[in-house]
Amino acid sequence: MMMQTMFSHMLETSIIMSVLIVIVWLCSPLLERKYSPRLLYVVWLAITIRLLLPFPVTLSEAPIHIQAGALQESTVWKAPLVQDVFPITNVHSQAQVHSNEQAVFWSKTFILKVLQNIWIAGTLLFVLYHLLSYFQFIRHANRWSIDATPEQNALFETVQRELRIKKNVTLRKSIFITSPMLYGIVKPTVVLPAIDYPSSDLHLIFKHELTHLKRHDLVIKIVVFVVQALYWFNPFVHLLAKKFNETMELICDEHVVNGQDQQYKIRYMETILQSVEQQSQRSASFTSNYNGGIKTVKKRFKNISWNGTKKKGFVALGAFIVIFAVSSSLIAFGPQGNETKKVEAAQPTKNETGDTENTSAQDTDAIVEKAPITGVYAETSRHAALERLIIDYFDIPEEDLGTTKYYYNYVDVDADGAEEIFTVVMGPYSSGSGGSTALLVKENGSGEVHLQQALTLIQSPVIISDQITNGYKEIVVMYSGGGASGSYVALTANNGKYTPVNDGRTLEGLEGITGQAIISNDIAKDMEEGKAMYLSQGE
């Protein structure tokens, strides 16, 4: 269940961030002309971090709602409902409801699980492929490498001191690679091709690679790789990775040529061009090596040749932060109005004389639209293990067992495919003026039961909503504590425990609520006809 919830949230985040990535990508030519590459760096980093957070950040009353019905964990066959508390007709037993909803439930759940498994498999394959490629690349690079010359090491140490890098960095030469690169987080290594570079070129190469090290670009590349692995199915995330890599190269170039004359910049561009011409293999993951093609090279040269001063872009960054926050909070997935469900419950129609008309079969669809809640009678068979739990929990003496009755249904409150037992216990040991006590019970495969939570002030029927919050379906009940007029409240779970009824979220009605109204029995009628189940010793 946790994995499915995470997957659903990732899909939501993927859609929202894809829109933002496209907007930034379309605006990037203008931003690159006017502002320092550091602005785009912060923007790409913010989007990357947001993609790593697998939970939605939306307003409760977001103006834009995207219905995600195909990803719901369960579906209920909608039958019209009529009872004293709210309109319910044609109430069905639990078994009847299951037989009607099973096909739709399994079809949607199956699709979600298939997509989830494809995502997991794709993520694992993506990670495995790139890790194997990286280790194979490094193994060959090291295998065919030799120590740098004393002169090269001396120049390398000089550049390290210039950049104030105190970390131990190794310098190697390899015939396996065709362009300079940096790899390794714990033990960083700069590898040169087996080419006799003049000292002026080496100074530029060392400064470029060590600048990547100083800016922790390899760490950022690993973070971006994790995002790519999680969102391997999203081409816009791969576009983000490409543009982020380009931006890191632009910033690195700026650091190298900062404060230098035009001749220095020309020499630096010639060194870059030489490395690109020699580069034959594709860019390796987790290294500073990046082959963005001729367009990237032109962009780098244009940025290096710039003699003016580019704006830092604080205003533009502030605008992005606002857009970033708004784009995440104004789009919500799922049914609209999660916090407050305004309602006028469907009422039986009356004829001109004021008498209530019987609802015909032709009227069924209209009532379904007004009250999409399935009424469910309580189970009729006794449950010995549940009875023993009730007796032990309330400490009911044997002589008083005949004063306490119980109703129960099987419900899947955490939508994990395994049903729990929801029972309402009515009697002098479990009831008061505000309602009765309900027990949410887990049952294992061997028939043993254990208490998950007790809820007081419960009045039947109890609506098990389709709305899922924190991995659990919300529970909607009537609350009329303290002599106040009754109102519906929604109970949400936190860490597997539902909020008490008197702390529930008040609803203005039942409009927009879908789910099952369990224990929809007419209690008084059951008692009159002798159908109520009173406690007895386990049979």
C-alpha positions as CSV (number, residue, x, y, z in Angstrom):
1,M,0.0,0.0,0.0
2,M,2.8,2.4,0.9
3,M,4.5,1.6,-2.4
4,Q,1.3,2.2,-4.4
5,T,0.7,5.5,-2.6
6,M,4.2,6.6,-3.3
7,F,3.8,5.6,-7.0
8,S,0.6,7.6,-7.3
9,H,2.2,10.6,-5.7
10,M,5.2,10.3,-8.0
11,L,2.9,10.3,-11.1
12,E,1.2,13.5,-9.8
13,T,4.6,15.2,-9.1
14,S,5.9,14.0,-12.5
15,I,3.0,15.7,-14.3
16,I,3.2,19.0,-12.4
17,M,7.1,19.2,-12.7
18,S,7.0,18.3,-16.4
19,V,5.0,21.4,-17.1
20,L,7.4,23.5,-15.1
21,I,10.4,21.9,-16.8
22,V,9.0,22.7,-20.3
23,I,8.3,26.3,-19.2
24,V,11.9,26.8,-17.9
25,W,13.3,25.1,-21.0
26,L,11.4,27.4,-23.3
27,C,12.5,30.5,-21.3
28,S,16.1,29.3,-21.0
29,P,17.4,31.1,-24.2
30,L,16.2,34.4,-22.8
31,L,17.5,33.7,-19.3
32,E,20.9,32.6,-20.7
33,R,21.3,35.9,-22.6
34,K,20.4,38.2,-19.7
35,Y,21.4,36.3,-16.6
36,S,24.3,34.4,-15.1
37,P,24.1,30.6,-15.5
38,R,23.8,30.4,-11.7
39,L,20.1,31.4,-12.0
40,L,19.3,28.4,-14.1
41,Y,21.5,26.2,-11.9
42,V,19.3,27.2,-8.9
43,V,16.1,26.6,-10.9
44,W,17.1,23.1,-12.1
45,L,18.3,22.2,-8.6
46,A,15.0,23.2,-7.1
47,I,13.0,21.1,-9.6
48,T,15.4,18.2,-9.0
49,I,14.9,18.3,-5.3
50,R,11.1,18.6,-5.7
51,L,11.1,15.5,-7.8
52,L,12.8,13.6,-5.0
53,L,10.0,14.3,-2.6
54,P,7.3,11.7,-3.2
55,F,4.4,13.5,-1.6
56,P,1.9,16.0,-3.0
57,V,2.1,19.7,-1.9
58,T,-1.4,21.1,-2.7
59,L,-4.0,23.4,-1.2
60,S,-7.0,21.7,0.2
61,E,-9.2,23.8,-2.1
62,A,-7.0,23.9,-5.1
63,P,-8.7,25.6,-8.1
64,I,-7.5,23.0,-10.6
65,H,-8.5,19.4,-10.0
66,I,-7.4,16.5,-12.1
67,Q,-9.6,13.4,-11.6
68,A,-7.4,10.3,-11.1
69,G,-10.1,7.7,-11.1
70,A,-8.0,5.2,-12.9
71,L,-5.6,5.1,-10.0
72,Q,-8.2,4.6,-7.2
73,E,-7.5,1.7,-4.9
74,S,-11.1,0.6,-4.8
75,T,-14.4,1.1,-6.5
76,V,-17.8,0.7,-5.1
77,W,-20.9,-0.4,-7.1
78,K,-23.2,2.6,-6.6
79,A,-26.7,1.6,-5.4
80,P,-29.4,4.1,-4.2
81,L,-29.7,4.4,-0.5
82,V,-32.5,5.4,1.9
83,Q,-32.7,5.4,5.7
84,D,-33.7,7.6,8.6
85,V,-30.3,9.4,8.8
86,F,-29.9,9.9,5.0
87,P,-31.7,8.6,1.9
88,I,-31.0,4.9,1.4
89,T,-33.0,2.4,-0.5
90,N,-32.3,-1.1,-1.9
91,V,-29.7,-1.9,0.8
92,H,-27.5,-4.9,0.0
93,S,-25.6,-7.4,2.0
94,Q,-21.8,-7.4,2.1
95,A,-21.7,-10.5,-0.2
96,Q,-24.0,-8.9,-2.7
97,V,-21.9,-5.7,-2.8
98,H,-18.7,-7.7,-3.3
99,S,-20.1,-9.7,-6.2
100,N,-21.1,-6.5,-8.0
101,E,-18.0,-4.5,-7.3
102,Q,-15.4,-7.2,-7.7
103,A,-14.9,-6.9,-11.5
104,V,-14.3,-3.1,-11.4
105,F,-12.2,-3.3,-8.3
106,W,-9.8,-5.9,-9.6
107,S,-9.6,-4.3,-13.1
108,K,-8.5,-0.9,-11.7
109,T,-6.3,-2.3,-8.9
110,F,-4.7,-4.7,-11.4
111,I,-3.8,-1.9,-13.8
112,L,-2.3,0.2,-11.0
113,K,-0.2,-2.8,-9.8
114,V,0.9,-3.6,-13.3
115,L,2.0,0.0,-13.8
116,Q,3.7,0.0,-10.4
117,N,5.6,-3.2,-11.2
118,I,6.7,-1.9,-14.6
119,W,8.0,1.3,-12.9
120,I,9.9,-0.7,-10.3
121,A,11.4,-3.0,-13.0
122,G,12.3,0.0,-15.2
123,T,14.0,1.8,-12.2
124,L,16.0,-1.3,-11.3
125,L,17.1,-1.9,-15.0
126,F,18.0,1.8,-15.4
127,V,20.2,1.8,-12.3
128,L,21.7,-1.6,-13.0
129,Y,22.6,-0.6,-16.6
130,H,24.3,2.7,-15.7
131,L,26.1,1.3,-12.7
132,L,27.5,-1.6,-14.7
133,S,28.5,0.8,-17.5
134,Y,30.2,3.1,-15.0
135,F,32.2,0.4,-13.2
136,Q,33.2,-1.2,-16.5
137,F,34.3,2.2,-17.8
138,I,36.3,2.9,-14.7
139,R,37.8,-0.5,-14.7
140,H,39.1,-0.2,-18.2
141,A,40.3,3.4,-17.6
142,N,42.3,2.3,-14.6
143,R,43.5,-0.9,-16.3
144,W,45.1,1.1,-19.1
145,S,46.3,4.0,-17.0
146,I,49.8,5.1,-16.0
147,D,51.1,7.6,-13.5
148,A,51.3,11.2,-14.6
149,T,54.7,12.7,-15.2
150,P,56.4,14.7,-12.3
151,E,56.0,17.9,-14.3
152,Q,52.3,17.2,-14.7
153,N,51.8,16.4,-11.0
154,A,53.7,19.6,-10.0
155,L,51.4,21.7,-12.2
156,F,48.4,19.8,-10.9
157,E,49.3,20.6,-7.3
158,T,49.8,24.3,-8.2
159,V,46.3,24.5,-9.6
160,Q,44.9,22.8,-6.5
161,R,46.6,25.4,-4.3
162,E,45.2,28.2,-6.6
163,L,41.6,26.8,-6.1
164,R,42.3,26.1,-2.4
165,I,41.4,22.4,-2.7
166,K,42.8,20.6,0.3
167,K,41.3,17.2,-0.6
168,N,43.7,14.5,-1.9
169,V,43.1,14.2,-5.7
170,T,44.9,11.6,-7.9
171,L,46.1,12.4,-11.4
172,R,46.4,9.6,-13.9
173,K,46.8,9.2,-17.7
174,S,44.9,6.5,-19.7
175,I,44.9,5.3,-23.3
176,F,41.3,4.2,-22.8
177,I,39.8,7.7,-22.6
178,T,39.8,10.4,-25.3
179,S,39.1,13.5,-23.2
180,P,40.0,14.7,-19.7
181,M,37.5,13.8,-16.9
182,L,37.0,13.7,-13.2
183,Y,35.4,10.8,-11.3
184,G,35.1,9.5,-7.8
185,I,33.4,11.1,-4.8
186,V,35.4,9.5,-2.0
187,K,38.7,9.2,-3.9
188,P,38.5,11.8,-6.6
189,T,40.7,11.2,-9.7
190,V,41.4,13.3,-12.7
191,V,42.3,11.2,-15.8
192,L,44.0,12.6,-18.9
193,P,44.1,11.0,-22.3
194,A,47.6,9.7,-23.3
195,I,48.3,12.9,-25.2
196,D,51.2,15.3,-24.8
197,Y,49.4,18.5,-23.8
198,P,51.4,21.7,-23.6
199,S,51.6,23.1,-20.0
200,S,49.3,26.0,-20.9
201,D,46.6,23.6,-22.0
202,L,47.1,21.4,-19.0
203,H,46.7,24.4,-16.7
204,L,43.3,25.1,-18.2
205,I,42.3,21.4,-18.2
206,F,43.2,21.0,-14.5
207,K,41.5,24.2,-13.5
208,H,38.3,23.1,-15.3
209,E,38.2,19.6,-13.8
210,L,39.1,20.8,-10.3
211,T,36.5,23.5,-10.5
212,H,33.9,20.6,-11.0
213,L,35.3,19.1,-7.8
214,K,35.2,22.3,-5.8
215,R,31.6,22.9,-6.8
216,H,30.6,19.3,-5.9
217,D,29.2,18.8,-9.4
218,L,29.7,15.0,-9.2
219,V,27.4,14.9,-6.1
220,I,24.8,16.9,-8.0
221,K,25.1,14.5,-10.9
222,I,24.4,11.6,-8.7
223,V,21.3,13.3,-7.3
224,V,20.1,14.0,-10.9
225,F,20.8,10.4,-11.7
226,V,18.6,9.2,-8.9
227,V,15.8,11.4,-10.2
228,Q,16.3,10.0,-13.7
229,A,16.1,6.5,-12.3
230,L,12.9,7.2,-10.5
231,Y,11.3,9.0,-13.4
232,W,12.9,7.0,-16.3
233,F,9.5,7.0,-18.0
234,N,9.3,10.8,-18.2
235,P,11.3,12.3,-21.2
236,F,11.1,15.8,-19.6
237,V,13.1,14.6,-16.6
238,H,15.8,13.4,-19.0
239,L,15.6,16.9,-20.6
240,L,16.1,18.4,-17.2
241,A,19.2,16.2,-16.7
242,K,20.7,17.3,-20.0
243,K,20.0,21.0,-19.4
244,F,21.4,20.8,-15.8
245,N,24.6,19.3,-17.1
246,E,24.9,22.1,-19.7
247,T,24.4,24.7,-17.0
248,M,27.1,23.1,-14.8
249,E,29.5,23.3,-17.7
250,L,28.7,27.0,-18.3
251,I,29.3,27.8,-14.6
252,C,32.5,25.9,-14.6
253,D,33.7,27.8,-17.7
254,E,32.8,31.1,-16.0
255,H,35.0,30.2,-13.1
256,V,37.9,29.3,-15.3
257,V,37.9,32.5,-17.4
258,N,36.8,34.9,-14.6
259,G,39.0,38.0,-14.7
260,Q,41.0,36.8,-17.7
261,D,41.8,38.6,-21.0
262,Q,40.5,37.7,-24.4
263,Q,43.6,35.8,-25.4
264,Y,43.2,33.6,-22.4
265,K,39.6,32.9,-23.3
266,I,40.5,32.1,-26.9
267,R,43.1,29.6,-25.7
268,Y,40.6,28.0,-23.3
269,M,38.1,27.6,-26.2
270,E,40.7,26.0,-28.3
271,T,41.4,23.5,-25.5
272,I,37.7,22.7,-25.3
273,L,37.4,22.3,-29.0
274,Q,40.4,19.9,-29.1
275,S,38.9,17.8,-26.3
276,V,35.5,17.6,-28.1
277,E,37.1,16.6,-31.4
278,Q,39.0,13.8,-29.6
279,Q,36.0,12.6,-27.7
280,S,34.7,9.4,-29.2
281,Q,32.8,7.6,-26.4
282,R,29.5,8.9,-25.1
283,S,29.4,10.7,-21.7
284,A,29.9,8.4,-18.7
285,S,27.6,8.7,-15.8
286,F,29.0,9.9,-12.4
287,T,31.9,11.7,-14.1
288,S,32.6,15.3,-15.2
289,N,32.8,14.1,-18.8
290,Y,29.9,15.6,-20.7
291,N,29.4,15.5,-24.5
292,G,26.5,17.8,-25.2
293,G,27.1,18.0,-29.0
294,I,28.1,21.0,-31.2
295,K,25.1,23.1,-29.9
296,T,26.4,22.9,-26.4
297,V,29.9,23.8,-27.5
298,K,28.6,26.9,-29.3
299,K,26.6,27.9,-26.3
300,R,29.7,27.5,-24.1
301,F,31.9,29.6,-26.5
302,K,29.2,32.3,-26.6
303,N,29.2,32.4,-22.8
304,I,33.0,32.4,-22.5
305,S,33.3,35.2,-25.1
306,W,30.9,37.4,-23.3
307,N,32.7,40.6,-22.1
308,G,29.8,42.3,-20.5
309,T,28.3,41.8,-17.1
310,K,25.2,39.6,-16.8
311,K,22.6,40.1,-14.1
312,K,22.5,37.8,-11.2
313,G,18.7,37.4,-11.6
314,F,17.4,37.9,-8.1
315,V,14.1,39.2,-9.4
316,A,13.8,36.4,-11.9
317,L,14.6,33.9,-9.2
318,G,12.0,35.4,-6.9
319,A,9.4,35.1,-9.7
320,F,10.4,31.4,-10.3
321,I,10.0,30.7,-6.6
322,V,6.4,32.1,-6.7
323,I,5.6,30.1,-9.9
324,F,7.2,27.0,-8.4
325,A,5.1,27.2,-5.2
326,V,1.9,28.1,-7.1
327,S,2.3,25.3,-9.6
328,S,2.7,22.7,-6.8
329,S,-0.2,24.0,-4.7
330,L,-2.9,25.0,-7.2
331,I,-3.2,21.6,-8.9
332,A,-4.8,18.8,-7.0
333,F,-5.5,15.2,-8.0
334,G,-8.6,13.4,-6.9
335,P,-12.1,14.5,-6.0
336,Q,-12.7,18.2,-5.5
337,G,-13.5,19.6,-2.1
338,N,-11.7,17.2,0.1
339,E,-11.9,19.4,3.2
340,T,-15.5,20.3,3.2
341,K,-18.3,18.5,1.3
342,K,-21.3,20.7,0.9
343,V,-24.5,18.8,0.5
344,E,-28.1,18.5,0.3
345,A,-28.9,14.8,0.7
346,A,-31.3,13.3,-1.8
347,Q,-34.8,13.2,-0.4
348,P,-37.7,11.0,-1.4
349,T,-40.0,12.7,-3.8
350,K,-43.5,13.7,-2.8
351,N,-46.6,13.9,-4.9
352,E,-48.9,16.9,-5.0
353,T,-50.8,15.7,-1.9
354,G,-47.6,15.6,0.1
355,D,-47.4,11.8,0.4
356,T,-44.0,10.2,-0.2
357,E,-43.9,8.3,-3.5
358,N,-42.4,4.9,-3.9
359,T,-39.2,5.1,-6.0
360,S,-39.5,3.1,-9.2
361,A,-36.8,1.4,-11.0
362,Q,-36.7,4.2,-13.6
363,D,-35.8,6.6,-10.8
364,T,-32.8,4.6,-9.6
365,D,-30.2,6.5,-11.7
366,A,-31.3,9.9,-10.5
367,I,-31.0,8.8,-6.9
368,V,-27.6,7.2,-7.5
369,E,-26.3,10.6,-8.8
370,K,-27.5,12.3,-5.6
371,A,-26.3,9.7,-3.1
372,P,-23.5,7.5,-4.5
373,I,-23.1,5.5,-1.3
374,T,-23.7,1.7,-1.1
375,G,-25.7,0.6,1.9
376,V,-24.5,-2.6,3.5
377,Y,-26.3,-4.8,6.0
378,A,-24.2,-6.2,8.9
379,E,-23.1,-9.8,8.7
380,T,-25.6,-12.3,10.1
381,S,-23.4,-15.1,11.2
382,R,-21.9,-15.1,14.7
383,H,-18.2,-14.6,15.1
384,A,-16.9,-16.5,18.1
385,A,-13.4,-15.0,18.2
386,L,-14.8,-11.5,17.8
387,E,-17.3,-12.1,20.6
388,R,-14.5,-13.2,23.0
389,L,-12.5,-10.1,22.1
390,I,-15.5,-7.9,22.8
391,I,-16.2,-9.6,26.2
392,D,-12.5,-9.3,27.2
393,Y,-12.1,-5.7,26.1
394,F,-15.2,-4.4,27.9
395,D,-14.8,-6.9,30.8
396,I,-18.5,-7.9,30.6
397,P,-19.6,-10.4,33.2
398,E,-21.2,-13.6,32.0
399,E,-24.5,-12.8,33.5
400,D,-24.7,-9.5,31.5
401,L,-23.8,-10.9,28.1
402,G,-27.5,-10.9,27.1
403,T,-27.6,-7.1,27.5
404,T,-25.0,-6.3,24.8
405,K,-25.4,-6.8,21.1
406,Y,-22.9,-6.3,18.2
407,Y,-23.0,-5.6,14.5
408,Y,-20.0,-6.1,12.2
409,N,-18.9,-5.9,8.6
410,Y,-15.7,-6.7,6.8
411,V,-14.0,-3.6,5.4
412,D,-10.6,-2.8,3.8
413,V,-9.8,0.5,5.5
414,D,-6.1,0.6,4.5
415,A,-6.9,-0.6,0.9
416,D,-4.2,-3.3,1.1
417,G,-6.5,-6.1,-0.2
418,A,-6.9,-7.6,3.3
419,E,-10.2,-6.9,5.0
420,E,-10.5,-5.7,8.7
421,I,-13.5,-6.2,10.9
422,F,-15.5,-3.1,11.9
423,T,-17.9,-3.8,14.7
424,V,-20.2,-1.6,16.7
425,V,-21.0,-2.8,20.2
426,M,-24.2,-1.6,21.8
427,G,-25.0,-2.1,25.5
428,P,-24.5,-0.7,29.0
429,Y,-20.8,-1.5,28.9
430,S,-20.1,0.1,25.5
431,S,-22.7,2.8,24.9
432,G,-23.6,6.3,26.2
433,S,-25.8,9.2,25.3
434,G,-23.5,10.2,22.4
435,G,-23.3,6.8,20.8
436,S,-21.7,3.4,21.0
437,T,-18.1,2.0,20.9
438,A,-16.7,0.7,17.6
439,L,-13.8,-1.7,17.4
440,L,-11.5,-1.9,14.4
441,V,-10.2,-5.5,14.4
442,K,-7.5,-7.3,12.5
443,E,-8.1,-11.0,11.7
444,N,-5.2,-13.3,10.5
445,G,-5.4,-16.3,8.3
446,S,-6.0,-18.7,11.2
447,G,-9.0,-16.8,12.5
448,E,-7.3,-15.1,15.4
449,V,-8.3,-11.5,16.0
450,H,-6.6,-8.6,17.7
451,L,-7.8,-5.0,18.4
452,Q,-6.4,-2.3,16.2
453,Q,-8.3,0.7,17.6
454,A,-11.5,1.5,19.6
455,L,-13.7,4.5,18.7
456,T,-16.4,6.0,20.9
457,L,-19.5,8.1,20.1
458,I,-20.2,6.0,17.0
459,Q,-23.7,6.0,15.5
460,S,-24.7,3.6,12.7
461,P,-24.7,3.5,9.8
462,V,-21.0,4.1,9.4
463,I,-19.7,5.3,6.0
464,I,-16.4,3.9,4.9
465,S,-15.4,6.6,2.4
466,D,-13.4,6.0,-0.9
467,Q,-11.3,9.0,0.0
468,I,-7.9,7.8,1.1
469,T,-5.8,10.0,3.5
470,N,-2.4,8.9,4.8
471,G,-3.0,5.4,3.3
472,Y,-6.4,4.8,5.1
473,K,-9.9,5.4,3.9
474,E,-11.7,8.1,5.8
475,I,-14.6,7.2,8.1
476,V,-17.7,9.4,8.1
477,V,-20.2,9.2,11.0
478,M,-22.9,11.3,12.5
479,Y,-21.8,13.2,15.6
480,S,-24.3,14.8,18.0
481,G,-22.3,15.2,21.2
482,G,-23.1,17.6,24.0
483,G,-26.8,17.7,23.0
484,A,-25.9,19.6,19.8
485,S,-27.8,19.0,16.6
486,G,-26.1,16.2,14.6
487,S,-23.6,16.8,11.9
488,Y,-21.4,14.5,9.8
489,V,-17.7,14.3,10.7
490,A,-14.9,12.7,8.7
491,L,-12.3,10.7,10.7
492,T,-8.8,10.5,9.1
493,A,-6.0,8.2,10.1
494,N,-2.5,9.2,11.2
495,N,0.1,6.5,11.6
496,G,-2.6,3.9,11.4
497,K,-4.9,5.4,14.1
498,Y,-8.1,7.4,13.4
499,T,-8.9,10.7,15.0
500,P,-11.6,10.6,17.8
501,V,-15.1,11.4,16.7
502,N,-15.2,14.7,18.7
503,D,-12.0,15.8,16.9
504,G,-13.3,14.8,13.4
505,R,-13.5,17.2,10.5
506,T,-17.0,18.7,10.3
507,L,-18.8,18.2,7.0
508,E,-21.7,20.2,5.8
509,G,-23.3,17.2,4.2
510,L,-22.6,14.2,2.1
511,E,-22.3,15.6,-1.4
512,G,-19.2,14.2,-3.1
513,I,-18.9,11.4,-0.6
514,T,-18.7,7.9,-2.1
515,G,-18.2,4.6,-0.3
516,Q,-20.1,2.0,1.7
517,A,-22.5,2.7,4.5
518,I,-21.9,-0.4,6.7
519,I,-24.2,-1.6,9.4
520,S,-27.2,0.0,7.7
521,N,-29.6,-2.2,9.6
522,D,-32.7,-0.8,11.3
523,I,-31.6,-1.6,14.8
524,A,-35.0,-1.1,16.4
525,K,-36.6,-3.4,13.9
526,D,-34.0,-6.0,14.4
527,M,-34.6,-6.0,18.1
528,E,-38.4,-6.2,17.5
529,E,-38.0,-9.2,15.1
530,G,-35.3,-10.9,17.3
531,K,-32.6,-10.5,14.6
532,A,-30.1,-8.6,16.7
533,M,-27.0,-10.6,17.7
534,Y,-26.5,-10.5,21.4
535,L,-23.2,-11.7,23.0
536,S,-22.9,-15.3,24.0
537,Q,-20.0,-17.6,24.9
538,G,-18.0,-18.6,21.8
539,E,-19.7,-21.5,20.1
